Coordinates of C-alpha atoms in Angstrom, one line a residue:
Chain A
M1 CA 11.8 -67.1 44.3
K2 CA 9.4 -65.5 42.4
K3 CA 8.5 -63.2 45.3
I4 CA 11.8 -62.5 45.2
Q5 CA 11.8 -61.6 42.2
T6 CA 8.5 -59.1 42.0
I7 CA 10.3 -57.9 45.1
I8 CA 14.3 -57.4 43.3
R9 CA 12.3 -56.3 40.2
K10 CA 10.6 -53.8 42.7
E11 CA 13.6 -52.3 44.4
W12 CA 15.5 -51.4 41.0
S13 CA 12.4 -49.9 39.9
E14 CA 11.7 -47.7 42.8
V15 CA 15.6 -47.4 43.5
F16 CA 16.4 -46.9 40.3
K17 CA 14.6 -43.0 40.3
N18 CA 16.0 -41.5 42.6
R19 CA 19.7 -40.0 41.5
L20 CA 21.4 -40.0 44.0
V21 CA 21.2 -44.0 43.7
L22 CA 22.0 -43.6 40.1
F23 CA 24.8 -42.0 40.2
T24 CA 26.2 -43.3 43.0
V25 CA 25.4 -47.0 40.5
A26 CA 26.7 -45.9 37.5
F27 CA 29.5 -42.5 38.8
L28 CA 31.8 -44.3 41.2
P29 CA 32.0 -47.6 39.2
L30 CA 32.8 -46.2 36.6
I31 CA 36.1 -43.4 38.4
L32 CA 37.4 -46.0 40.2
T33 CA 38.2 -47.9 36.9
A34 CA 38.8 -44.7 35.5
I35 CA 42.1 -44.1 38.1
P36 CA 43.9 -46.8 37.6
L37 CA 43.6 -46.6 33.9
G38 CA 45.4 -43.6 33.9
I39 CA 47.9 -44.1 35.8
I40 CA 48.8 -46.8 33.4
Y41 CA 48.6 -44.0 30.8
A42 CA 50.7 -42.0 33.0
T43 CA 53.6 -44.0 33.7
T44 CA 53.8 -46.0 30.3
T45 CA 54.1 -42.9 28.5
S46 CA 56.5 -41.0 30.2
A47 CA 59.7 -40.9 29.9
D48 CA 61.9 -40.4 33.0
F49 CA 59.3 -42.7 34.9
A50 CA 61.4 -45.5 32.8
S51 CA 64.5 -43.8 33.2
G52 CA 64.2 -43.4 37.5
A53 CA 62.3 -46.9 37.5
G54 CA 65.6 -48.7 38.4
D55 CA 66.0 -47.0 42.0
L56 CA 63.2 -48.8 43.6
P57 CA 62.3 -49.1 47.5
E58 CA 63.4 -53.4 48.3
Q59 CA 59.3 -53.9 48.9
F60 CA 57.8 -52.6 45.5
N61 CA 59.8 -55.5 43.6
A62 CA 58.6 -57.7 45.9
M63 CA 55.7 -57.6 44.9
C64 CA 56.3 -57.7 41.8
P65 CA 57.4 -61.6 39.9
P66 CA 60.7 -61.9 39.3
E67 CA 59.7 -61.6 35.4
I68 CA 59.1 -58.1 36.4
A69 CA 61.7 -55.8 37.6
G70 CA 62.1 -51.9 37.1
G71 CA 59.3 -49.0 35.7
E72 CA 56.8 -52.3 35.4
C73 CA 57.3 -53.5 38.7
F74 CA 56.7 -49.4 40.1
Q75 CA 52.7 -49.4 38.0
V76 CA 52.3 -53.4 39.5
F77 CA 53.3 -51.0 42.4
M78 CA 50.9 -47.9 41.7
V79 CA 48.2 -50.1 39.9
S80 CA 47.8 -51.8 43.5
Q81 CA 47.5 -49.2 45.4
F82 CA 44.8 -47.8 43.4
M83 CA 43.3 -51.4 43.1
I84 CA 42.2 -51.3 46.7
M85 CA 40.1 -48.0 46.2
F86 CA 38.8 -50.7 44.2
M87 CA 37.0 -52.8 46.2
I88 CA 34.8 -49.7 47.8
I89 CA 32.6 -50.3 45.0
P90 CA 31.1 -53.1 46.5
L91 CA 30.8 -51.8 49.5
A92 CA 29.0 -47.9 49.2
I93 CA 26.6 -49.9 45.7
P94 CA 24.3 -52.1 48.1
A95 CA 24.9 -49.6 51.2
S96 CA 23.3 -47.1 48.8
I97 CA 21.3 -48.2 47.4
S98 CA 19.4 -50.8 50.7
S99 CA 19.4 -47.7 52.6
Y100 CA 17.6 -45.9 49.8
S101 CA 14.9 -48.5 49.5
I102 CA 14.2 -50.0 53.3
V103 CA 14.1 -45.9 55.7
G104 CA 12.4 -44.7 51.5
E105 CA 9.4 -48.1 52.9
K106 CA 9.6 -45.8 56.4
I107 CA 9.3 -42.6 54.8
N108 CA 6.5 -44.2 52.2
R109 CA 5.0 -46.2 55.6
S110 CA 5.2 -48.7 52.7
L111 CA 6.7 -51.5 54.8
E112 CA 2.7 -52.7 56.5
P113 CA 1.3 -53.5 53.3
L114 CA 4.0 -54.8 51.8
L115 CA 4.9 -57.1 55.1
A116 CA 1.0 -58.6 54.9
T117 CA 0.8 -60.2 51.5
P118 CA 1.5 -63.5 52.0
I119 CA 5.7 -63.3 52.1
T120 CA 8.0 -64.4 54.2
T121 CA 10.1 -62.3 56.1
A122 CA 13.5 -64.3 54.4
E123 CA 12.1 -63.7 51.0
L124 CA 11.5 -60.0 52.2
L125 CA 14.7 -59.5 53.3
V126 CA 16.6 -61.9 50.5
G127 CA 14.7 -59.4 47.8
K128 CA 16.7 -56.2 49.0
S129 CA 19.6 -57.7 49.6
L130 CA 20.3 -58.9 46.5
A131 CA 18.9 -56.0 45.0
A132 CA 21.1 -54.1 46.4
I133 CA 24.0 -56.8 45.6
I134 CA 23.6 -57.9 42.8
P135 CA 24.0 -54.3 41.0
A136 CA 27.2 -54.3 43.1
L137 CA 28.0 -56.3 41.7
I138 CA 27.5 -56.5 37.8
A139 CA 29.6 -53.0 38.9
T140 CA 32.4 -54.6 40.9
W141 CA 32.7 -57.2 37.8
A142 CA 32.3 -54.9 34.5
G143 CA 34.7 -52.2 36.1
F144 CA 37.2 -54.8 36.4
T145 CA 36.8 -55.9 32.7
I146 CA 37.4 -52.4 31.3
F147 CA 40.6 -52.2 33.7
I148 CA 42.5 -55.0 31.7
V149 CA 41.3 -55.0 28.6
G150 CA 41.8 -51.1 28.7
A151 CA 44.9 -52.6 30.2
W152 CA 45.9 -54.7 28.3
I153 CA 44.7 -52.6 25.3
M154 CA 47.4 -49.9 26.9
L155 CA 50.0 -52.6 27.5
S156 CA 49.6 -55.1 24.9
G157 CA 53.2 -57.2 24.4
S158 CA 53.5 -56.8 28.5
G159 CA 53.5 -59.6 30.9
I160 CA 52.3 -56.9 34.0
I161 CA 48.9 -57.6 33.0
S162 CA 49.2 -61.4 34.5
S163 CA 49.8 -59.8 37.2
F164 CA 46.3 -58.1 37.2
L165 CA 44.7 -60.9 37.1
D166 CA 47.1 -63.7 40.3
G167 CA 45.0 -64.7 43.2
R168 CA 45.2 -61.5 44.9
W169 CA 43.3 -60.1 42.5
L170 CA 40.6 -62.6 41.5
V171 CA 40.3 -63.0 45.1
A172 CA 39.4 -59.2 45.9
I173 CA 36.9 -59.7 43.4
F174 CA 35.2 -62.6 42.7
V175 CA 35.6 -63.3 47.6
I176 CA 35.6 -60.3 48.5
G177 CA 33.8 -58.3 46.6
P178 CA 30.8 -60.4 46.9
L179 CA 31.1 -60.5 51.5
M180 CA 32.2 -57.4 50.9
A181 CA 28.6 -55.9 49.3
L182 CA 26.6 -58.6 51.7
S183 CA 28.2 -56.8 54.5
A184 CA 26.9 -53.4 53.6
V185 CA 23.9 -53.9 52.8
A186 CA 23.5 -55.9 56.6
F187 CA 25.0 -52.9 58.5
S188 CA 22.9 -51.0 56.3
V189 CA 19.8 -53.2 57.7
I190 CA 20.5 -51.8 60.7
I191 CA 21.4 -48.9 60.5
S192 CA 18.2 -47.2 58.1
S193 CA 16.4 -49.9 61.5
R194 CA 17.6 -46.5 63.4
V195 CA 17.3 -43.8 61.0
N196 CA 14.5 -41.9 59.1
D197 CA 16.7 -40.3 56.9
P198 CA 17.7 -42.0 53.7
R199 CA 20.7 -40.1 53.3
V200 CA 21.1 -40.0 57.2
A201 CA 21.3 -43.8 56.2
E202 CA 23.5 -43.5 53.2
Q203 CA 26.4 -41.7 54.7
V204 CA 26.0 -43.3 58.3
S205 CA 26.8 -46.8 56.7
M206 CA 29.3 -45.3 54.5
I207 CA 31.6 -46.2 57.5
I208 CA 32.1 -48.7 56.4
I209 CA 34.0 -48.3 53.4
L210 CA 36.4 -46.8 56.5
P211 CA 38.4 -50.6 56.4
V212 CA 39.3 -50.3 52.3
L213 CA 40.7 -47.0 53.8
A214 CA 43.2 -48.4 56.5
V215 CA 44.3 -50.8 54.1
F216 CA 45.6 -48.6 51.4
F217 CA 46.7 -47.0 54.0
G218 CA 48.1 -49.0 55.5
Q219 CA 49.7 -49.7 52.0
L220 CA 51.4 -46.9 51.3
G221 CA 52.5 -46.5 54.6
G222 CA 54.4 -50.3 53.8
I223 CA 52.6 -52.2 56.5
I224 CA 50.6 -54.0 54.5
V225 CA 51.0 -55.6 52.3
L226 CA 49.5 -56.8 49.4
N227 CA 50.0 -60.4 48.7
I228 CA 48.0 -64.0 48.4
G229 CA 48.0 -64.7 52.3
F230 CA 46.6 -61.2 53.5
M231 CA 43.6 -61.8 50.7
I232 CA 42.5 -65.3 52.1
A233 CA 42.7 -63.9 55.9
S234 CA 40.9 -61.2 54.4
A235 CA 38.0 -62.9 52.9
F236 CA 38.3 -65.3 56.1
V237 CA 37.8 -62.4 58.8
L238 CA 35.1 -60.9 55.9
A239 CA 32.8 -64.1 56.1
I240 CA 33.2 -64.6 60.0
V241 CA 32.7 -60.3 60.1
D242 CA 29.6 -61.5 57.5
G243 CA 28.3 -63.6 60.4
L244 CA 28.3 -61.8 62.8
L245 CA 26.1 -58.9 60.8
V246 CA 23.7 -60.7 58.9
Y247 CA 22.4 -62.1 61.9
L248 CA 22.3 -59.0 63.6
A249 CA 20.5 -56.9 61.2
V250 CA 18.5 -61.3 60.4
R251 CA 17.0 -60.1 64.4
L252 CA 16.0 -56.3 63.4
F253 CA 14.7 -57.1 60.5
Q254 CA 11.1 -59.1 61.6
R255 CA 7.8 -57.1 61.2
E256 CA 6.4 -56.7 65.2
S257 CA 10.6 -56.0 64.7
I258 CA 9.4 -52.5 61.8
L259 CA 6.6 -52.5 63.0
T260 CA 6.7 -51.9 66.1
R261 CA 10.2 -51.1 67.1
W262 CA 11.6 -48.6 64.6
K263 CA 12.0 -45.8 64.9
Chain B
M1 CA -15.3 -65.2 60.3
I2 CA -13.5 -63.9 62.8
K3 CA -13.3 -65.0 66.6
T4 CA -10.4 -64.1 69.5
E5 CA -10.1 -65.1 72.3
N6 CA -9.0 -63.6 75.2
L7 CA -5.6 -62.0 72.4
T8 CA -3.2 -60.6 74.9
K9 CA -1.0 -58.0 74.1
K10 CA 2.0 -56.1 76.1
F11 CA 4.1 -54.5 74.7
E12 CA 7.2 -54.2 78.1
Q13 CA 5.3 -53.1 80.4
I14 CA 2.2 -51.5 78.7
T15 CA -0.8 -53.4 78.1
A16 CA -2.3 -52.3 74.6
V17 CA -5.1 -55.4 74.7
E18 CA -6.5 -56.6 77.3
N19 CA -8.5 -60.2 76.8
L20 CA -10.0 -59.3 74.2
S21 CA -12.9 -62.4 73.1
L22 CA -14.9 -61.8 70.2
E23 CA -16.4 -63.3 67.2
I24 CA -17.0 -61.8 64.1
P25 CA -20.0 -64.1 60.9
E26 CA -18.4 -64.7 57.8
G27 CA -19.9 -61.5 56.5
E28 CA -20.4 -59.3 59.1
V29 CA -19.2 -55.2 58.8
F30 CA -18.0 -54.5 62.1
G31 CA -17.4 -50.5 63.5
F32 CA -14.1 -51.8 65.6
L33 CA -14.8 -47.6 68.1
G34 CA -12.3 -46.1 70.1
P35 CA -10.2 -43.3 70.8
N36 CA -5.9 -43.1 69.8
G37 CA -3.8 -44.8 71.1
A38 CA -7.0 -47.0 72.4
G39 CA -5.6 -51.2 70.8
K40 CA -7.5 -50.4 67.4
T41 CA -4.3 -50.7 64.5
T42 CA -2.5 -53.0 67.7
T43 CA -5.3 -55.3 67.3
V44 CA -5.8 -55.0 63.3
R45 CA -1.8 -56.2 63.4
M46 CA -2.7 -59.0 65.3
L47 CA -5.9 -60.3 63.4
T48 CA -3.5 -60.2 60.6
S49 CA -0.6 -62.0 61.5
L50 CA 1.8 -58.6 61.3
I51 CA 3.0 -59.3 64.9
S52 CA 2.2 -61.9 67.5
P53 CA -0.2 -62.1 71.0
T54 CA 0.8 -62.3 74.4
Q55 CA -1.2 -64.0 74.7
G56 CA -5.3 -65.6 74.0
S57 CA -5.8 -67.2 70.5
A58 CA -7.0 -65.4 67.6
S59 CA -8.5 -68.1 64.1
V60 CA -9.0 -66.0 61.1
N61 CA -10.8 -67.3 57.9
G62 CA -10.9 -71.0 60.0
F63 CA -6.5 -70.3 60.5
T64 CA -4.9 -70.1 63.7
I65 CA -2.7 -67.4 63.9
G66 CA 0.2 -68.0 64.9
Q67 CA 0.8 -71.4 63.6
Q68 CA -0.9 -70.8 59.8
D69 CA 0.0 -66.4 59.9
I70 CA 1.2 -67.3 55.5
D71 CA -2.3 -68.9 55.3
I72 CA -4.6 -65.6 57.1
R73 CA -2.5 -63.1 55.8
R74 CA -3.7 -64.5 51.7
S75 CA -6.9 -64.8 52.6
V76 CA -7.0 -61.6 53.9
G77 CA -6.7 -57.6 52.7
L78 CA -5.2 -55.1 55.3
L79 CA -5.8 -51.1 54.3
T80 CA -3.1 -49.7 56.2
E81 CA -3.9 -45.9 57.7
T82 CA -1.6 -44.5 55.0
P83 CA -1.4 -45.4 51.5
G84 CA 2.4 -46.8 51.7
M85 CA 1.9 -46.5 47.7
Y86 CA 5.3 -46.4 45.8
D87 CA 5.8 -42.9 44.9
N88 CA 7.5 -43.2 41.7
L89 CA 5.5 -46.3 40.6
S90 CA 2.3 -46.2 38.4
A91 CA -0.6 -46.8 39.5
E92 CA -0.9 -50.4 37.6
R93 CA 3.4 -51.4 38.8
N94 CA 1.9 -50.5 42.7
L95 CA -0.7 -52.9 42.2
D96 CA 0.6 -55.1 39.4
I97 CA 3.8 -56.0 42.7
Y98 CA 1.6 -57.1 45.3
A99 CA -1.1 -58.6 42.5
R100 CA 2.3 -60.8 42.4
L101 CA 3.1 -61.3 45.8
Y102 CA -0.2 -62.3 46.6
E103 CA -0.2 -65.0 44.5
V104 CA -3.4 -63.5 41.7
Q105 CA -4.0 -66.5 39.0
D106 CA -4.5 -63.4 36.1
P107 CA -2.7 -60.4 38.2
A108 CA -2.7 -58.0 34.8
G109 CA -6.1 -58.8 35.1
Q110 CA -6.9 -58.3 38.2
V111 CA -4.9 -55.3 37.9
E112 CA -7.4 -54.1 35.4
K113 CA -10.5 -55.2 37.5
Y114 CA -10.0 -52.6 40.0
L115 CA -8.6 -50.4 38.8
R116 CA -11.4 -49.9 35.6
F117 CA -14.5 -50.8 39.4
L118 CA -12.4 -48.0 41.3
G119 CA -13.0 -45.6 37.7
L120 CA -8.6 -44.5 37.8
W121 CA -8.0 -47.0 34.6
E122 CA -7.5 -43.9 33.4
R123 CA -4.7 -42.4 35.9
R124 CA -3.5 -46.5 35.1
G125 CA 0.2 -45.0 34.0
D126 CA 0.8 -42.1 35.8
P127 CA 3.0 -42.3 39.3
A128 CA 0.8 -42.7 42.5
A129 CA 3.1 -39.7 43.4
T130 CA 0.5 -37.1 41.1
F131 CA -3.1 -39.1 42.9
S132 CA -4.6 -36.9 45.2
K133 CA -5.6 -38.6 48.6
G134 CA -8.6 -39.4 47.4
M135 CA -7.5 -40.9 44.6
K136 CA -4.8 -43.1 46.4
Q137 CA -6.7 -44.0 49.3
K138 CA -9.1 -46.0 46.2
L139 CA -5.2 -47.1 44.5
A140 CA -5.3 -49.1 48.5
I141 CA -8.4 -50.0 49.1
A142 CA -7.7 -51.7 44.7
R143 CA -4.0 -53.2 46.8
A144 CA -6.6 -55.4 49.8
L145 CA -8.5 -56.2 47.3
L146 CA -7.1 -57.8 44.5
H147 CA -6.3 -61.9 45.8
E148 CA -10.0 -61.3 46.1
P149 CA -9.5 -62.1 50.1
R150 CA -12.5 -62.9 52.3
T151 CA -11.6 -61.1 55.2
V152 CA -11.0 -57.3 54.4
F153 CA -9.9 -55.1 57.5
L154 CA -9.0 -51.0 56.6
D155 CA -7.8 -48.4 59.5
E156 CA -10.2 -45.9 58.9
P157 CA -11.0 -45.9 55.0
T158 CA -12.2 -41.8 54.7
A159 CA -9.7 -40.6 57.6
G160 CA -8.8 -37.7 55.2
L161 CA -11.0 -38.0 52.3
D162 CA -13.4 -35.3 51.0
P163 CA -17.4 -35.5 51.1
E164 CA -16.6 -37.0 47.9
A165 CA -14.3 -39.8 48.1
A166 CA -15.3 -40.3 51.3
R167 CA -19.3 -40.3 49.8
L168 CA -17.5 -43.6 46.9
V169 CA -15.3 -45.4 49.0
R170 CA -18.6 -45.9 52.0
D171 CA -20.8 -47.3 48.5
F172 CA -17.8 -49.0 48.0
I173 CA -17.4 -51.2 51.7
L174 CA -21.2 -51.6 50.7
E175 CA -20.3 -53.1 47.2
I176 CA -18.0 -55.6 48.6
K177 CA -20.4 -56.3 51.2
E178 CA -22.8 -57.2 49.3
Q179 CA -20.3 -60.0 47.4
G180 CA -20.2 -62.0 51.0
R181 CA -17.0 -60.5 52.1
T182 CA -16.4 -59.8 56.3
I183 CA -15.3 -56.6 56.4
F184 CA -13.5 -55.1 60.1
I185 CA -13.6 -51.4 59.8
C186 CA -11.8 -49.9 62.4
T187 CA -13.0 -45.7 62.7
H188 CA -12.8 -41.9 64.4
N189 CA -15.9 -41.7 62.4
L190 CA -19.1 -42.3 64.1
D191 CA -21.7 -41.7 61.3
E192 CA -19.5 -43.9 59.3
A193 CA -19.5 -46.9 61.3
D194 CA -23.7 -46.1 61.7
R195 CA -24.8 -46.5 58.6
L196 CA -21.9 -49.2 57.4
C197 CA -21.4 -51.4 60.3
D198 CA -23.7 -53.9 61.4
R199 CA -21.9 -54.4 64.4
I200 CA -20.8 -52.3 67.3
G201 CA -17.2 -53.0 69.0
V202 CA -16.4 -50.1 71.0
F203 CA -12.8 -50.6 72.7
K204 CA -10.3 -48.9 74.9
T205 CA -7.8 -51.9 75.3
Q206 CA -10.2 -53.5 76.4
L207 CA -13.7 -54.3 74.2
L208 CA -16.4 -52.5 76.4
V209 CA -19.8 -53.9 74.4
V210 CA -20.4 -54.9 71.4
D211 CA -23.5 -54.8 68.9
S212 CA -26.0 -52.8 66.2
P213 CA -26.2 -49.5 66.3
A214 CA -30.1 -49.7 67.0
Q215 CA -29.0 -51.6 70.0
L216 CA -26.1 -49.6 71.2
R217 CA -27.8 -46.6 71.8
A218 CA -31.3 -48.7 73.5
Q219 CA -28.3 -49.7 75.3
V220 CA -26.8 -46.9 76.9
F221 CA -30.0 -44.0 76.5
G222 CA -32.8 -45.5 76.5
R223 CA -34.8 -45.7 73.7
K224 CA -37.1 -42.8 73.3
V225 CA -40.3 -41.8 72.0
V226 CA -40.4 -38.0 71.4
F227 CA -44.5 -36.6 71.9
H228 CA -44.8 -33.4 69.6
L229 CA -48.4 -31.7 71.7
L230 CA -50.5 -28.4 71.0
N231 CA -51.6 -28.2 75.6
A232 CA -48.6 -30.3 76.4
D233 CA -48.2 -29.5 80.6
E234 CA -47.0 -31.9 83.4
A235 CA -50.0 -33.6 84.2
L236 CA -50.1 -35.2 80.9
A237 CA -45.9 -35.8 81.5
D238 CA -46.9 -37.7 85.0
K239 CA -49.1 -39.6 83.9
L240 CA -48.0 -40.9 81.3
G241 CA -45.1 -41.5 83.4
S242 CA -46.8 -43.5 85.8
Q243 CA -47.3 -46.6 83.2
P244 CA -45.7 -49.0 84.4
Y245 CA -43.6 -49.5 80.6
V246 CA -42.1 -46.4 81.1
T247 CA -38.3 -45.8 82.4
E248 CA -39.2 -41.5 81.8
A249 CA -41.1 -38.9 81.0
R250 CA -39.9 -35.4 80.3
L251 CA -41.7 -32.5 79.3
I252 CA -39.7 -30.1 77.6
D253 CA -41.2 -27.4 75.9
N254 CA -44.2 -28.6 74.3
K255 CA -43.1 -32.1 73.4
I256 CA -42.8 -34.7 76.7
V257 CA -39.9 -37.1 76.0
V258 CA -41.0 -40.7 77.7
T259 CA -38.3 -43.3 78.1
V260 CA -39.2 -46.8 76.8
D261 CA -38.1 -50.4 76.2
D262 CA -40.4 -51.2 73.8
P263 CA -41.3 -48.3 71.6
E264 CA -43.3 -50.3 69.1
T265 CA -45.7 -52.2 71.4
H266 CA -46.3 -49.3 73.8
N267 CA -46.4 -46.5 71.5
P268 CA -50.9 -47.2 70.1
D269 CA -51.1 -47.4 74.4
L270 CA -49.9 -44.3 75.2
I271 CA -51.2 -42.4 72.1
R272 CA -54.7 -43.1 72.9
L273 CA -53.8 -43.4 77.2
L274 CA -53.6 -39.5 76.1
V275 CA -55.8 -38.8 73.6
A276 CA -58.2 -39.5 76.7
E277 CA -56.6 -37.2 78.7
G278 CA -57.9 -34.0 76.2
A279 CA -54.0 -34.2 74.9
Q280 CA -54.3 -32.5 71.0
V281 CA -51.7 -34.9 69.5
Q282 CA -49.4 -33.4 66.1
F283 CA -46.6 -36.0 65.5
V284 CA -45.1 -38.8 67.5
G285 CA -41.5 -39.9 66.8
E286 CA -39.0 -41.2 68.3
L287 CA -35.4 -39.3 69.3
R288 CA -32.6 -41.3 67.9
R289 CA -29.2 -40.3 69.1
S290 CA -26.2 -40.2 67.4
L291 CA -24.2 -42.6 68.0
E292 CA -22.0 -40.5 68.9
D293 CA -23.5 -39.8 71.8
V294 CA -23.0 -43.5 72.6
Y295 CA -19.5 -43.6 71.8
L296 CA -18.9 -40.7 74.2
Q297 CA -20.5 -41.5 77.3
L298 CA -19.1 -45.6 77.0
V299 CA -15.7 -44.4 76.9
K300 CA -15.9 -41.7 79.6
N301 CA -17.8 -44.0 81.5
A302 CA -15.1 -46.9 80.7

């Protein structure tokens, strides 16, 4: 356990000196938290919004509990659209950190002396993974907390807040978020074994956010409805995908593979 | 102590190391010489439990490769071909990380000990990126010794260093030799191997020969004695060459170069013979072939 802590501390002190990583970790959550808060602010302060809200399509109303209707339901719909973008945080941050952490070691040629210590490959992989996952989860949960607090301040007394804290979003933030972070790390390890530039590794690893964008556009187009059933099914599928990705990453992240096959 | 028996490593169709059998006693400085791609680094990686052999067996410090890998890594130090330091981190932080990974009891104390020992203490807070190549190499050597390993593997310890830094590293190797550690050096620097190593193994996928530098010279070229004479001629050379213990005697300018198995025993007889034949002897000395000549001869024949 001490060795895992040493690896985590080493990763953070090394990786957070990189401005690109720091930007991703610090600014991405801020931007993605500010967008839904901005929507709430805009829709709350707009006089036109309340008057036109009575003509909502049926699928909008289906998303809201019976006590929320009209303009408030429209707010729930709009915020939900962008809340899915919020799920980019637990993917982008670990992908960025682990790309720099693993490819950075390849470039520095520091993996061999590291592997020559009495650390097990599992400890090293767990340390590197946690170093990427922990900041992602802190940023995701902190961003979500800031959003809830901000929304509560702007919508004081409104029942909408409860719809942002319903099962859908709790599953998304606290179950799907960590699963996504794990898949991003495993995917980055796989990519990092083949490339020698951390920027390339990061860019290729970002492919992993495509499914989130697909859900975003699917929801916008009315193809996907973000309800609790969808979230639980997504968590289930993600757990299976994670299993496969972690299996592949562990197979690649072996001393012999790293030293003799990683290009 | 290092012991290998028919150690072999194959990468698909390529055999990197073939049937390496070797025994290096505790406290010996062993030089591992060979051309690029000979399999030296692969051997070191097997002996430090970084990669596993395809065939054969080996033990390091009494631990068996493939069975006690963590124990082996705990008991050896490795200086890799490139220092591989974390450039953004300070020298002290770099070493502290490794001290903790090697489970050193007093990480701060050990880090300070080696930073002072290698003259880097004043620069301990500076990022490794600001260090010269020699300083980085010293830092990497400190990293390899932090946990006081019984056996140290040094892959090209002075490669790319200026003469002053190379000398410092060589002196340091001699110091750690005096501490009784076993040192396994991969090098291309034959002069360095000659000066540092008790024994040398010349390697090109297979181990070609193992012996002390002096014995290697004798094995490959024989021992040669040079007689500088004021009146050297063919007759004197023939006279020396006719002795039963002389393999060859050649006249070169005013010198006669004699190949003889045991100069310590036979030189007095040869000098007496020369004087009796009227030779005026100016100097007598042993012709030292460089280790480079020995190495090139062995590798060429392999």
